[in-house]
Coordinates of C-alpha atoms in Angstrom, one line a residue:
Chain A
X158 CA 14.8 -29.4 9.9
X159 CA 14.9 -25.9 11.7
X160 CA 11.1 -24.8 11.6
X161 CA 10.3 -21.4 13.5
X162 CA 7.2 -21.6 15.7
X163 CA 4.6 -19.1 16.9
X164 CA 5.8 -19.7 20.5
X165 CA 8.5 -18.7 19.7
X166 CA 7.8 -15.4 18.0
X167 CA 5.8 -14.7 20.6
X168 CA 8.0 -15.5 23.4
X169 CA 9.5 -11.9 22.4
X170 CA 6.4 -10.5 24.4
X171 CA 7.5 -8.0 26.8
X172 CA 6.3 -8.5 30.7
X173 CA 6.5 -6.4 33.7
X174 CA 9.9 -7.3 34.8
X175 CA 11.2 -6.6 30.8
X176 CA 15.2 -5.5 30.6
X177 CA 16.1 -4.3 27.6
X178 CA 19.6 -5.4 28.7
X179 CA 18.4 -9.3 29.0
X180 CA 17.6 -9.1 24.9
X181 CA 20.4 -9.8 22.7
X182 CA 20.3 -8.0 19.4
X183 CA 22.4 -10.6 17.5
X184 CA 20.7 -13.7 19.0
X185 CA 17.7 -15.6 16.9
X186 CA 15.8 -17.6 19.4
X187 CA 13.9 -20.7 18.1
X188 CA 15.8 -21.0 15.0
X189 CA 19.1 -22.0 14.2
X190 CA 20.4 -20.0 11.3
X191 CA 19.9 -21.8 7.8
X192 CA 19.3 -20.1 4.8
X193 CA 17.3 -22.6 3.5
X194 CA 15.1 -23.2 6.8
X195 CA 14.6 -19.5 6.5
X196 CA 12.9 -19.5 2.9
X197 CA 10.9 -22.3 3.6
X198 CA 9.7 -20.5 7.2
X199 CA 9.1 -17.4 5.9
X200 CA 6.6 -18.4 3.4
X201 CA 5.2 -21.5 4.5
X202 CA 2.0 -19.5 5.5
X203 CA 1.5 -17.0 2.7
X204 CA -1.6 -18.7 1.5
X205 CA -2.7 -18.9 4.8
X206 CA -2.1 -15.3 5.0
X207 CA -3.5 -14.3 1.7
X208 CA -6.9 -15.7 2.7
X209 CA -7.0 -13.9 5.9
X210 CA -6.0 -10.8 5.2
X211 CA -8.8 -11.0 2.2
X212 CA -11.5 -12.0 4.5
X213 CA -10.8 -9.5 6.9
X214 CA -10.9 -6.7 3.8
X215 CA -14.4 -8.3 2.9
X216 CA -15.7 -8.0 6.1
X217 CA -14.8 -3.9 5.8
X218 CA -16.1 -3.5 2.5
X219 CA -19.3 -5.6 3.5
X220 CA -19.4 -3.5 6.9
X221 CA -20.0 -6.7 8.9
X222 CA -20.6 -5.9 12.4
X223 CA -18.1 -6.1 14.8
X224 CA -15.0 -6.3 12.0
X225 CA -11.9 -4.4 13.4
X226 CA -8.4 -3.8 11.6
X227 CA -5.1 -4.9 12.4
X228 CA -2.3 -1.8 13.8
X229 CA 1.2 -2.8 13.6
X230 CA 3.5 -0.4 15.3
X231 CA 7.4 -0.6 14.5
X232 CA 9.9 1.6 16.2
X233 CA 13.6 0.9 16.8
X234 CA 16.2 3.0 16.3
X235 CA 17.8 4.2 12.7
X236 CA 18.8 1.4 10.6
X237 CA 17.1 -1.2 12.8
X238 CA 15.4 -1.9 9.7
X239 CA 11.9 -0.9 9.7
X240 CA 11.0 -0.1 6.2
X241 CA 12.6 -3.2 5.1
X242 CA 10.0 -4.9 7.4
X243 CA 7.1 -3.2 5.9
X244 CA 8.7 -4.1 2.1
X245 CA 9.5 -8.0 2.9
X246 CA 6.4 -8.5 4.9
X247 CA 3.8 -6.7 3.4
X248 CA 4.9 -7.7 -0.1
X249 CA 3.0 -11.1 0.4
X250 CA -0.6 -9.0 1.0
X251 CA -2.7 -6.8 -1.2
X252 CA -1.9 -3.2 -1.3
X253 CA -5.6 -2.3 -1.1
X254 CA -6.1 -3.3 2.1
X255 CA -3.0 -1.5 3.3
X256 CA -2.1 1.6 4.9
X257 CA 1.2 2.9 6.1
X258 CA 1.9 5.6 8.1
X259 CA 5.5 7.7 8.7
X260 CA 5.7 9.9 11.6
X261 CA 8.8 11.9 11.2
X262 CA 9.3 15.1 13.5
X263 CA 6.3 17.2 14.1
X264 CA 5.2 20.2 12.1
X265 CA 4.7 23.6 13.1
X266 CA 1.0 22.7 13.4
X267 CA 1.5 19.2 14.9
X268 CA 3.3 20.7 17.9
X269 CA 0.1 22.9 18.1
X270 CA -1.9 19.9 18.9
X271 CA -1.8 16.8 21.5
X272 CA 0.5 14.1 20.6
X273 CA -2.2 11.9 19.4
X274 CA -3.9 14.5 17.0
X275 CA -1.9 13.4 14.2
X276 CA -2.3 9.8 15.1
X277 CA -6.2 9.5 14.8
X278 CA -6.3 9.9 10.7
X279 CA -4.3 7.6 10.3
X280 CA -6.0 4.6 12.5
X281 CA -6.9 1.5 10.6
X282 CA -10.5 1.4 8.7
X283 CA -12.3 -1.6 9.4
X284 CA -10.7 -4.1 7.3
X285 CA -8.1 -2.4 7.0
X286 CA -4.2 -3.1 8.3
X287 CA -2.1 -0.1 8.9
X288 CA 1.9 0.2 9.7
X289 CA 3.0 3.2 12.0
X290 CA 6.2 3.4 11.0
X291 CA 7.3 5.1 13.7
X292 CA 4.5 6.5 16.1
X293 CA 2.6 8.3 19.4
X294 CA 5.9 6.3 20.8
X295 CA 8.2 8.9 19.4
X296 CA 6.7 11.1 22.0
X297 CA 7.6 9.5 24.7
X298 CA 11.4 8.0 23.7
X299 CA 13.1 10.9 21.3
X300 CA 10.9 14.0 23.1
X301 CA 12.0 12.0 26.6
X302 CA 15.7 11.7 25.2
X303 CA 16.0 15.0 23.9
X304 CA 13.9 16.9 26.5
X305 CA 11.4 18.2 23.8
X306 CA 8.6 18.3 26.6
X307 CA 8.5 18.8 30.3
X308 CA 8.7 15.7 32.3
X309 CA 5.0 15.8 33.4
X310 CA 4.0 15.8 30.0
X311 CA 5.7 12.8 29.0
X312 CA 4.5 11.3 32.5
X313 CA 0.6 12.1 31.1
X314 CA 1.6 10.5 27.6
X315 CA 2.2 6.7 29.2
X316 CA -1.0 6.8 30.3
X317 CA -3.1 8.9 27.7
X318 CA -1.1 6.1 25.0
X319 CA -2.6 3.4 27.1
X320 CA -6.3 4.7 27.2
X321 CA -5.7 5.3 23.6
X322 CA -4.6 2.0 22.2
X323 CA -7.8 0.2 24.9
X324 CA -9.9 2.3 22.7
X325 CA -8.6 1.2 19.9
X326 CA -9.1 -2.7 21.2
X327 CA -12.4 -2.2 22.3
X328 CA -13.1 -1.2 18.6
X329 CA -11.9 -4.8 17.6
X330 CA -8.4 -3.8 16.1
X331 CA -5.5 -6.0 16.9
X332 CA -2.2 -4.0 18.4
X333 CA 1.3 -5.3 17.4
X334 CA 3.7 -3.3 18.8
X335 CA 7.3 -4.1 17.7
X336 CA 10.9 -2.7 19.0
X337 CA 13.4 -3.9 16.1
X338 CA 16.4 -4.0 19.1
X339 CA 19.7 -4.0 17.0
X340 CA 23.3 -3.4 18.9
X341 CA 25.5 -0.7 18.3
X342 CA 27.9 -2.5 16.6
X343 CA 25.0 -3.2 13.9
X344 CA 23.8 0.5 13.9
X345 CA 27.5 1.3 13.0
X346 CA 28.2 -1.0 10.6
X347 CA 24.6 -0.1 8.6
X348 CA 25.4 3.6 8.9
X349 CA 29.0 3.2 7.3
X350 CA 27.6 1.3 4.3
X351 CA 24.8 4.0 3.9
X352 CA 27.7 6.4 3.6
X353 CA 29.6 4.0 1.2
X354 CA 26.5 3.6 -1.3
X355 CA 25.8 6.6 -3.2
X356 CA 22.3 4.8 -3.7
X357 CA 21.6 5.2 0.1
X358 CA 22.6 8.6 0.9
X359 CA 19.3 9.5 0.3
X360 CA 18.1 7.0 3.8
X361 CA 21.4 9.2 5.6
X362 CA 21.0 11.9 7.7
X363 CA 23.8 13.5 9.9
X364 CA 21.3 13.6 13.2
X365 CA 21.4 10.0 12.9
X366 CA 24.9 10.1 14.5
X367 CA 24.0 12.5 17.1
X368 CA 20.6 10.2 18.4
X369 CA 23.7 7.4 18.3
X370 CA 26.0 9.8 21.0
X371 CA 22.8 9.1 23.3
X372 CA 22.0 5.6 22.9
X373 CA 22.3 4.6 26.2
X374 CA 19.3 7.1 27.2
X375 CA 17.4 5.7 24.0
X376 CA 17.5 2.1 25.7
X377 CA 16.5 3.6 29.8
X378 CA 13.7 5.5 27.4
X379 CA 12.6 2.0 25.1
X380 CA 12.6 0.4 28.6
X381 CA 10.3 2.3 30.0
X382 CA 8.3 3.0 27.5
X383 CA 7.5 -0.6 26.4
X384 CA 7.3 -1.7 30.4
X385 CA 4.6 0.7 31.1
X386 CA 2.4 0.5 27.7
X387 CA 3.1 -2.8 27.0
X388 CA -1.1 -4.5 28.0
X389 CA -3.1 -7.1 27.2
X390 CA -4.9 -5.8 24.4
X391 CA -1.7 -4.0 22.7
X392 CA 1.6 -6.1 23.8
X393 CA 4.4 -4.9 23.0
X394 CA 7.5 -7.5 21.1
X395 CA 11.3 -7.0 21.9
X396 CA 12.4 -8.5 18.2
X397 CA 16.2 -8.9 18.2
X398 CA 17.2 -7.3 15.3
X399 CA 20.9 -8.2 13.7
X400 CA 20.0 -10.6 11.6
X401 CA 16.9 -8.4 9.6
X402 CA 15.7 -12.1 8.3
X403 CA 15.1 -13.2 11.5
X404 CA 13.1 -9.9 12.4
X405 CA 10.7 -9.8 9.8
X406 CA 9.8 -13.8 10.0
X407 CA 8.9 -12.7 13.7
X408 CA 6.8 -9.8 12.7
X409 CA 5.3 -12.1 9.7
X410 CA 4.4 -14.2 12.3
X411 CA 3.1 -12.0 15.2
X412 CA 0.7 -10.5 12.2
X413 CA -0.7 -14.2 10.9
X414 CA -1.3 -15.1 14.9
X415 CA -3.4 -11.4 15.5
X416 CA -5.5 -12.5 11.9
X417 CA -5.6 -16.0 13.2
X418 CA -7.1 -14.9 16.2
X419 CA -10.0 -12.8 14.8
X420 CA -12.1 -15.7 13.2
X421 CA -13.0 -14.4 10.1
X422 CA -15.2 -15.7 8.0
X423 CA -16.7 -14.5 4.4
X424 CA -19.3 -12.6 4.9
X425 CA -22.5 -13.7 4.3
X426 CA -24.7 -12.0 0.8
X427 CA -27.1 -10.0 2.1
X428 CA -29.1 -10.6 -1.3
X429 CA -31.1 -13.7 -2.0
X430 CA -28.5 -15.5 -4.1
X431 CA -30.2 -18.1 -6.2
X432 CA -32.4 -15.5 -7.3
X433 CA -29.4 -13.6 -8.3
X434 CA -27.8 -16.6 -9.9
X435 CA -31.1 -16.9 -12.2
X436 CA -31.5 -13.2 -13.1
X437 CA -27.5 -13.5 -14.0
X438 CA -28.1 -16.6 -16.1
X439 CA -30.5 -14.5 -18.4
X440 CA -29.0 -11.4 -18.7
Chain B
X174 CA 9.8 -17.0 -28.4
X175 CA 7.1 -14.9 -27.5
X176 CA 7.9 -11.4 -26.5
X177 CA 6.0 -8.6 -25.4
X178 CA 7.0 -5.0 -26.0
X179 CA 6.8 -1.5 -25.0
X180 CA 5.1 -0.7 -28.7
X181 CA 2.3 -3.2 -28.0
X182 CA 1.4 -2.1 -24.8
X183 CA 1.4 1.6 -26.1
X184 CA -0.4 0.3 -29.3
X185 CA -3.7 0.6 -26.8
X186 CA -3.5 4.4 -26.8
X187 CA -6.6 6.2 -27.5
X188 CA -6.4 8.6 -30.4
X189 CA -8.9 11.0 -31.5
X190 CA -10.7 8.9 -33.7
X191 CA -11.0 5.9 -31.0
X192 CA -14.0 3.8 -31.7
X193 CA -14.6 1.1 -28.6
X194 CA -16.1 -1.5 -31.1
X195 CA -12.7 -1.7 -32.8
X196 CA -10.9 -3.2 -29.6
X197 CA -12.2 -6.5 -29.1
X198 CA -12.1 -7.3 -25.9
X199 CA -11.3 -11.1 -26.2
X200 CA -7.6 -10.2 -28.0
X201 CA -4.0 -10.2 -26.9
X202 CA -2.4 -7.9 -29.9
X203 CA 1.6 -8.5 -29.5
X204 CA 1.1 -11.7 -27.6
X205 CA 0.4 -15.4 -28.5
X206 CA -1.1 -16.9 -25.6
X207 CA 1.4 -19.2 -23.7
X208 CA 1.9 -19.1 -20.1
X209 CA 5.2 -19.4 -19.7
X210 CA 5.9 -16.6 -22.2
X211 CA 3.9 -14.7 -19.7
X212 CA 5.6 -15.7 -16.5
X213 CA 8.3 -14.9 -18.0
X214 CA 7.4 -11.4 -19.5
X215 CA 5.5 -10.6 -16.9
X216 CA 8.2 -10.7 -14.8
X217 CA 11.6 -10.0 -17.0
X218 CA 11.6 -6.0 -15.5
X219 CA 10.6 -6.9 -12.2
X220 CA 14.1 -5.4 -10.8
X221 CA 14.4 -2.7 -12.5
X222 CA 10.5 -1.4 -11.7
X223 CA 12.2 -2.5 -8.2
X224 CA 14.9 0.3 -8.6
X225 CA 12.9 3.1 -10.2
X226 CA 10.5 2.8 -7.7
X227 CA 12.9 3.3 -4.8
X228 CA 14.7 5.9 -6.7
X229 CA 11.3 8.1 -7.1
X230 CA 10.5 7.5 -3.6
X231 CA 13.9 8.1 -2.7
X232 CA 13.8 11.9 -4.6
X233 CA 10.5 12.3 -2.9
X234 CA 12.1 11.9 0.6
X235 CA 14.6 14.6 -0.2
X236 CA 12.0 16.9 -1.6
X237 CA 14.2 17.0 -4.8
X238 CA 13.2 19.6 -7.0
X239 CA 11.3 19.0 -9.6
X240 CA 10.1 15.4 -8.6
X241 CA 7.0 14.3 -9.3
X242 CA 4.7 11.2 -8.9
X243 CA 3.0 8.6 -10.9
X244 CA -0.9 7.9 -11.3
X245 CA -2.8 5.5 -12.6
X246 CA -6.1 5.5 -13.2
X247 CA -8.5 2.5 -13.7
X248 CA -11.7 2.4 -15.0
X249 CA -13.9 -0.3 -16.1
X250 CA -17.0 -2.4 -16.4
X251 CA -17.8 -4.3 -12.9
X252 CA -15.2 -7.5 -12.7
X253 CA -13.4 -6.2 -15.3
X254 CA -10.3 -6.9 -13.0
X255 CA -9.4 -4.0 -11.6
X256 CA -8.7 -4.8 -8.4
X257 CA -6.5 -8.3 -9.9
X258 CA -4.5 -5.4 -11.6
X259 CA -3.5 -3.5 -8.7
X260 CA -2.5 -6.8 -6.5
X261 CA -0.5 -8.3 -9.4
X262 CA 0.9 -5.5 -10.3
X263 CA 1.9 -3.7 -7.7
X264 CA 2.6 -6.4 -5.3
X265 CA 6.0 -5.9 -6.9
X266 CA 6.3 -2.5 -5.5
X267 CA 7.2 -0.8 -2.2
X268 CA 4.0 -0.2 -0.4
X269 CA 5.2 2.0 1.0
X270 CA 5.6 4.3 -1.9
X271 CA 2.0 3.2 -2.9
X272 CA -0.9 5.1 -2.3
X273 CA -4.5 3.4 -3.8
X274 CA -7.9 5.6 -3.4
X275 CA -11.1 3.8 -4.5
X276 CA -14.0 5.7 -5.1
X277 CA -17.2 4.6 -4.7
X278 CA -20.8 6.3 -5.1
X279 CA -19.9 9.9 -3.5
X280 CA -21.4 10.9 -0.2
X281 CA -24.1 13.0 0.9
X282 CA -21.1 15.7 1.8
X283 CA -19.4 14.8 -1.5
X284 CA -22.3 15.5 -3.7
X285 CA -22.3 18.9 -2.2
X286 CA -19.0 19.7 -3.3
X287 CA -17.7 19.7 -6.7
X288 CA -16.9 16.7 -8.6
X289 CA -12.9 17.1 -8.5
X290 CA -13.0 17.6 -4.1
X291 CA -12.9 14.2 -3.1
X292 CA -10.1 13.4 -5.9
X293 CA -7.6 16.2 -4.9
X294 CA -6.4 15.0 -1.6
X295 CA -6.2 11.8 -3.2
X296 CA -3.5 13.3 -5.3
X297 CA 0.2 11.6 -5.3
X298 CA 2.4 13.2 -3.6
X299 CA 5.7 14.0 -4.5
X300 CA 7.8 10.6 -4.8
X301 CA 4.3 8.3 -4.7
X302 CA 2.6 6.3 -7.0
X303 CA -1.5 7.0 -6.6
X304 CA -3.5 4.4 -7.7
X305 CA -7.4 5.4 -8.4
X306 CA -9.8 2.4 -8.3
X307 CA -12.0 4.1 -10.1
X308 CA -12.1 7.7 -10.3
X309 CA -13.4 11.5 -11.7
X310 CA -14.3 9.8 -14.7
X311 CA -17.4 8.1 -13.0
X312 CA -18.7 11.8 -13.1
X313 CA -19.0 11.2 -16.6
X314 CA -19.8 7.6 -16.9
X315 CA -22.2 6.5 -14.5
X316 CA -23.5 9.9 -13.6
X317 CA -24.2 10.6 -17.9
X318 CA -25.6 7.1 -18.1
X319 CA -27.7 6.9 -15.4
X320 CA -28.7 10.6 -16.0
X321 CA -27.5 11.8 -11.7
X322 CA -26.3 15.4 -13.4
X323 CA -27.3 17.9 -15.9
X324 CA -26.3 17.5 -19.7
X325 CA -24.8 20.7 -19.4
X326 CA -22.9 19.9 -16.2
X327 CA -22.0 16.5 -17.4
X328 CA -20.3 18.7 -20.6
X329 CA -18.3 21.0 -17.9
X330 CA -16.8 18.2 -16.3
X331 CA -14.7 17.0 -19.4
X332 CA -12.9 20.3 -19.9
X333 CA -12.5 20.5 -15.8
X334 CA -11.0 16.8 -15.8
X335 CA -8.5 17.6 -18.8
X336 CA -7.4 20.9 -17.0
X337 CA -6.9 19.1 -13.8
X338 CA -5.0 16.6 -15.6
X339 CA -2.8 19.1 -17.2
X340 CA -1.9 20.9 -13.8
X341 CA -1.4 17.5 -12.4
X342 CA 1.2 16.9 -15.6
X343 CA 2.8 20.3 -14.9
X344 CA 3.3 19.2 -11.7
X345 CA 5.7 16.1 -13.5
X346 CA 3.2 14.1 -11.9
X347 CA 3.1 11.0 -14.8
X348 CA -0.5 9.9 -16.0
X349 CA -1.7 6.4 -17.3
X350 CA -5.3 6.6 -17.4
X351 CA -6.5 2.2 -18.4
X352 CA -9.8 1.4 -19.1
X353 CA -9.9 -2.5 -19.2
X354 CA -12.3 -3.3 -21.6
X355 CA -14.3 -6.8 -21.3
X356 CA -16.9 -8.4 -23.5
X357 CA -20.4 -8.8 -21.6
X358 CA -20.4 -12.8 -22.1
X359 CA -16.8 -12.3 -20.1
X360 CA -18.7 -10.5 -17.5
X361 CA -21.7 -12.4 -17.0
X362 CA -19.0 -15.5 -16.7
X363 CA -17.4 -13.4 -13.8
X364 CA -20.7 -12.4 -12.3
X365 CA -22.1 -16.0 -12.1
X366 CA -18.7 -17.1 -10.9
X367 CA -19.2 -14.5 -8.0
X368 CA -22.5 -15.7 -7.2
X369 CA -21.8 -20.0 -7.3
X370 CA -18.7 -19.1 -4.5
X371 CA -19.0 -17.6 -0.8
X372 CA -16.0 -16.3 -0.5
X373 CA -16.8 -14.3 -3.4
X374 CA -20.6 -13.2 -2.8
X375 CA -18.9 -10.0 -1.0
X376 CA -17.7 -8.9 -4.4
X377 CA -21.2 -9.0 -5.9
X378 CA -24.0 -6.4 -5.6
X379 CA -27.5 -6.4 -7.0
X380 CA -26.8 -3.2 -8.9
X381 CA -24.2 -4.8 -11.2
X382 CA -26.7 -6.4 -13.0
X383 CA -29.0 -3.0 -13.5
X384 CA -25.9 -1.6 -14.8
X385 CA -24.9 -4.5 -17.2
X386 CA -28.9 -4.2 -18.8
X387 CA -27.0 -0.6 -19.7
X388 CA -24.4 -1.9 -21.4
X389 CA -24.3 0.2 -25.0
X390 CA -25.1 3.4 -23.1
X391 CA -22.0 2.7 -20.9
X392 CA -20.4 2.2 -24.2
X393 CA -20.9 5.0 -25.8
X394 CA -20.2 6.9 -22.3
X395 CA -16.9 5.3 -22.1
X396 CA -16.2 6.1 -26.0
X397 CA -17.2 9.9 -25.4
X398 CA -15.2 9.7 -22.5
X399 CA -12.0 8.5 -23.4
X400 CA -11.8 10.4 -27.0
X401 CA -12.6 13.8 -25.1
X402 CA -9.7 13.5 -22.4
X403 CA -7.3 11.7 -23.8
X404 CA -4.0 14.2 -24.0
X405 CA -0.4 14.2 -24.8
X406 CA 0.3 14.7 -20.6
X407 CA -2.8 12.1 -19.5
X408 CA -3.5 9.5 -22.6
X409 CA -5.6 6.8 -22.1
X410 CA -5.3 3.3 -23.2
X411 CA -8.2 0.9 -23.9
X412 CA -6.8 -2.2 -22.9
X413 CA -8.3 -5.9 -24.0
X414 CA -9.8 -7.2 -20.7
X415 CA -11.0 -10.8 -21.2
X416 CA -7.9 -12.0 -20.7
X417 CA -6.8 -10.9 -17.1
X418 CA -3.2 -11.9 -17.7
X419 CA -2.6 -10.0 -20.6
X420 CA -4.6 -6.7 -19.3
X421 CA -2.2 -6.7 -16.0
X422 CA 0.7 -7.2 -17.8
X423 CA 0.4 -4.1 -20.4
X424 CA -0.7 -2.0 -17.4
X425 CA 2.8 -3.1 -16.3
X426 CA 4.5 -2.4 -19.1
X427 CA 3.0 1.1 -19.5
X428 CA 4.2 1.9 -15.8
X429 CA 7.5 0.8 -16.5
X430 CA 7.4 3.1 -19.2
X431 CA 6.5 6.2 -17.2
X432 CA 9.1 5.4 -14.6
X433 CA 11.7 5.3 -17.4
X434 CA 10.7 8.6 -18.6
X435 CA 11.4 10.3 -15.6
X436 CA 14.9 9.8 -16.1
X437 CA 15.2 9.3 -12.2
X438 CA 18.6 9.1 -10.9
X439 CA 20.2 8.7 -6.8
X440 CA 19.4 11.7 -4.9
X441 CA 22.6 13.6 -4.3
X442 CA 24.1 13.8 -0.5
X443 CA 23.4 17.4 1.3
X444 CA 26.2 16.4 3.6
X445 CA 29.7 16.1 3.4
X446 CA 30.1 12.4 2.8
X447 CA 33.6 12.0 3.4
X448 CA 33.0 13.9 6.9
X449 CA 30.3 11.9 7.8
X450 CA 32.0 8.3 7.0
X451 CA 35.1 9.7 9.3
X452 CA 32.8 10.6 11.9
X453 CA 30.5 7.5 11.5
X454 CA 33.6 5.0 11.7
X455 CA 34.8 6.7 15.1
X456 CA 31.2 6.4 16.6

């Protein structure tokens, strides 16, 4: 019986010493691949899940104090699957109490602004759990890459992204911060069968191929970036990504520990209820 | 074999001689009751709602012209299952193509505005599918029953709502406007049931009860309502609500429906496939 453990989706935690070299892409550590094992795994805590993710979208609506949100940041490069985490994971949970977020390349007015100006709106609500797909990371790993800002300004971003995201902890939201690390040979192979599947061109776009001619400077620039931002209160996770299944029952699980860890409870009425119960009776 | 079909699920449209106390609340027109009819039903499209939803999100990526959205509004009596609508029903969806407003009472800044500027960013955007947890229409329900505007501004607001509708249509935006319509012995069940569990006291407030001692006027708002605004481009449907399973499943039907009649096909490439593969197999 192959069962997947927390441990071991969080073992994926990224310390000072992290090597983006030392993470195998194809590798599934803690579980031995088995379709079966994987179906079991993957929803064994759904209920579980269900009933947090409700109780911490009652405590919002209530406005108990002290309730946060939950942030889940995914970056990784194309095809390292992403949008198929937010669609397998996030299925199991209500839409209401979602909120996803795409950050593609900044407008003309974006660029006007600080990095984080278009970050802010999109912050979780209490109660709420939001999905940057993509981020405030993509100013520090693409702008690094492709020298979109001087190297001072990407030397203030580290730090401004790590006063950010303490502000965001001190506010009581939980920070996941994922890296979907596939290998080239992955990246490859997904590309080709976009460009087979006339039902895919759509996800296809010929810059794709150029980000893939600089790879090596995407990994010095993920290395970096998720040694120096990667804290207590907003870790970031190296998730070897070849085998997607195996990514999103990490992320699944990195999301039920961070809900675990908030002890939620119902909120309590803030009406006398067996008076209510009485007046309801007779009307 | 029990089946459910399109026609029954369009049966609930709202004409122009609509009278509420001809929908009984407690029916299932086109379906006997029989659960694993309903399983079944409820779930026959399930991959094809799958596909027209990527495919409308997919045109939306690529800005293709002429794409619009999808929105669905839903109004209703408190506990008249709403909210059980939108995470059955569109659990099956992308969430990431989902967008779901809720509107409560309006602000203080809100009531300064007009009745529509809180709705309009709310608006789906090209490729989306809003959802509106209640909506404009409590400018005409609540706020006539309760008396919180003018007669004469109350008036205004119908022809304002079915303009905005229309522009909204012209726009190819799609428009399924549901009221699900319970009996008040189903609600006071619900309302009770709220009150004798915790983990549902969050959903209950004292004012549902004020409201409920309004019932008829909220009848005749609704009926006003609905006959006023319901249009070729934005139809309404009145939809049984007592039994939860059979309200969720014609609001799925009549999404289906809407996604069909887009006629959505695969966005084409704006690249040179056949370059691209060559290039993407020597990367």
């Amino acid at each position: 019986m192959d069962k997947f453990t927390m441990e071991e989706a969080k073992s994926h935690r990224v310390g000072p010493d992290f090597r983006i070299a030392d993470v195998d892409p194809t590798s599934t550590p803690g579980f031995e691949w088995d379709k079966e094992a994987w179906e079991r795994e993957f929803h064994e805590h759904d209920e579980e899940l269900d009933e947090l993710q409700e109780k911490l979208f009652a405590n919002g609506r209530a406005e108990v104090p002290g309730t946060g949100g939950l942030l889940l940041i995914l970056q990784g490069m194309d095809t390292s699957g992403k949008g198929g985490v937010v669609r397998h994971v996030f299925r199991a949970f209500d839409p209401q109490a979602l909120k996803i977020a795409t950050f593609g390349p900044p407008t003309a007015e974006e660029r006007r602004h600080d990095f984080l100006w278009r970050v802010r709106p999109q912050e979780p609500a209490i109660g709420q759990i939001a999905i940057f797909d993509r981020s405030h990371y993509e100013d520090v790993l693409v702008q690094r890459v492709r020298k979109m800002a001087p190297a001072e300004e990407i030397e203030r971003r580290y730090g401004r992204i790590v006063e950010y995201e303490r502000e965001l902890a001190e506010r009581n939201i939980r920070i996941i911060k994922v890296m979907l690390h596939i290998s080239e040979d992955f990246q490859k192979e997904n590309l080709i069968e976009r460009l087979e599947d006339p039902a895919k061109h759509w996800k296809y776009n010929p810059g794709d191929l150029d980000d893939r001619e600089l790879w090596d400077e995407y990994m010095e620039a993920y290395e970096i970036a998720l040694r120096r931002t990667s804290t207590d209160f907003a870790p970031w996770y190296c998730i070897p990504g070849d085998r997607k299944k195996y990514a999103r029952m990490a992320v699944k699980y990195l999301v039920l520990d961070a809900l675990r860890s908030m002890n939620l409870e119902w909120p309590a009425a803030d009406f006398d209820v067996e008076a209510e119960l009485e007046r309801a009776r007779k009307a």
